[in-house]
Amino acid sequence: MAAAAISHLRRGAQRHALLYLSRRHFSSPSSLAAAAPLAAAARRLLSTSVESGTSSKAGSYKPPPLDPFRAALAPASPPLESPPLEEPPATPPLPEVASAAAGPEQDPVVLQNEQLEGLKAGLEAVRSREESPEEKEAWWLLNRAVVNYCGSAVGTVAANDPSTANHMLNYDQIFIRDFVPSAIAFLLRGESDIVKNFLLHTLQLQSWEKTVDCYSPGQGLMPASFKVRSVPLDGNNEAFEEVLDPDFGESAIGRVAPVDSGLWWIILLRAYGKITGDYALQERVDVQTGIRLILNLCLTDGFDMFPTLLVTDGSCMIDRRMGIHGHPLEIQALFYSALRCAREMVSTDDGSKNLIRVINNRLSALSFHIREYYWVDMKKINEIYRYKTEEYSHDAINKFNIYPEQIPSWLADWIPDKGGYLIGNLQPAHMDFRFFSLGNLWAIVSSLATQKQAEGILNLIETKWDDIVANMPLKICYPALEYEEWRIITGCDPKNTPWSYHNGGSWPTLLWQFTLACIKMGRPDLARRAVEAVEKRLSDDKWPEYYDTRTGRFIGKQSRLYQTWTIAGFLSSKMLLDCPEMASILICDEDLELLEGCACGLSNSARIKCSRRAARSQVLV
Ligand code: GLC
């Protein structure tokens, strides 16, 4: 029944897209923009292969004879819609930063080739390294988790736990976020085909027809997960065809929207290009459209007062209610990273100038906002403790009207003298002071945090090792919600009891992101300590999804075994530690040019301060 419905939808949408596109005359940017979703649908339905249009290999992708999508997006065609933005007023450059940013001119192509040569040498080094018995086991398990679609590898299942075979829920699916560490492991080993296939097949799913109770979410949305299903061909039970069946949240527990999926997709696309040198993939028209659809979804105007992305609870790795709705750090850090990666990949043509400007403005506003308002250390908490409230003015110090009474009692004893971290969330009159690992680590990796803040975060992790790493790296968040807070905030979720699962559980998959952050900050010793401490235990425990208790001593109550991102995260960490230069495929360095010039037009002496100038001072201190 479901399969028949899928087939019907595909055929129906194909006809509709073709008819619409052939009738429509793309004469203006707005008409093209309006057609973008349908063009994307046509792209999905017309593309029968994921091979590159530029490849000359036999059996490679050939556009169908009539490909209205391609015709519509021929080089001379007008740009896809990007969020409108006024021309920025000319502001004088900031002299110190301008000179700091301007190094000796280097040809970007030469630079790219040099980097590629360095990465090739790194790949050789990865290949020739000695693997531990645990790594050998992990590789065997990772290969066992690979899923094929029409004869090619397209991803890895979330878990392959025989003991829960009758109760898989959606763990037999390929999750976008879970596949990222698998992809990194494969890329580091020089096996890039599975990653390319994954990127192209998920791109096709992006424009799938999706509805939740007759409501359709945005076109750029990427699924949380997808599954390969075998369905009878046109009702004939003798012949079958494989179809990809995505879940955009419409079947997910709690119907949560996977906001992070598209962000991870962009981050992975850049990593793939950097390590393989196959930049043709990101230049493909359909891939460029995919990038822009994701960006459009993130950059559209709404009612927001902040540059941070406003999302519902459970829209990322924490995909159940945990009180992270609003502006959770994890999403902001991935958003920042994805914008940085997308900016490198968006093809330069007349139409992209505006988009690049919008990305740059968002990047600088976002980094200022996070660096200024999410950062806490001893000094800042003391300031908050003495905040005046109800300030109605432009130059209020306590801009979000935070009542000092909300500083939790655990924090006063916990915050170390040295170091600090980015808080979990910020809303009017609300700061979520919990420490969330993924957001903090990814803020380091993407340079969303300043160099000093990044050092501070690692200092805090080192000082609070027994709380954040303990027996199993790393706590997803610290501390756990207990008693009344657990009741109200999680909605009495029995899976998220204190120190379990998303509520202070320990997730070994976070190891690879910890490793990246440590390598970037020149502290591989910290990551090595964490990896070495658990290598044998992970294998003995059968690679669990998560661990419970305050010190991570027990395998999680409902934890799956043979969880793929635990396995792949461990493998990626090991390879990255041995060949740290390979981390560059995921890292973004501080971009000082972002701090030059600004669209706001406010000068230093103005009553309202320009945040970009303030951001510059954050970096230069
Ligand atoms: C859980 C995790 C989620 C992950 C999924 C599959 O739902 O919270 O982050 O993607 O399992 O492993």
XYZ file of C-alpha atoms and ligand atoms in Angstrom, residues 157-159 170-171 173 175-179 224-225 253 260 316-320 330 476 495 501-502 507 545 560 563-565, ligand 1:
43
model
C 22.364 1.880 9.104
C 22.145 3.591 12.505
C 22.549 0.310 14.411
C 14.043 3.434 12.914
C 17.541 2.250 13.790
C 17.545 3.495 8.607
C 20.364 8.828 9.398
C 21.976 11.883 7.837
C 23.672 13.008 11.053
C 24.744 9.482 11.970
C 26.318 8.911 8.587
C 16.349 12.917 9.218
C 16.782 9.442 7.788
C 8.795 10.051 17.311
C 20.562 19.788 11.397
C 19.111 18.025 16.138
C 21.053 15.154 17.730
C 18.805 15.599 20.745
C 15.662 14.627 18.892
C 13.263 14.388 21.834
C 24.110 22.939 18.666
C 25.893 15.001 25.812
C 14.037 7.433 28.230
C 20.289 9.200 27.062
C 19.892 12.893 26.146
C 27.784 9.364 23.943
C 24.969 3.908 21.533
C 21.467 -0.181 21.090
C 25.683 1.520 17.020
C 27.309 2.654 13.797
C 28.221 6.205 14.759
C 18.577 8.801 18.468
C 19.485 10.007 18.600
C 19.684 10.668 17.261
C 20.221 9.658 16.258
C 19.295 8.442 16.204
C 19.856 7.327 15.355
O 17.299 9.186 18.097
O 18.960 10.926 19.493
O 20.550 11.747 17.379
O 20.348 10.242 15.022
O 19.085 7.910 17.494
O 21.046 6.866 15.890
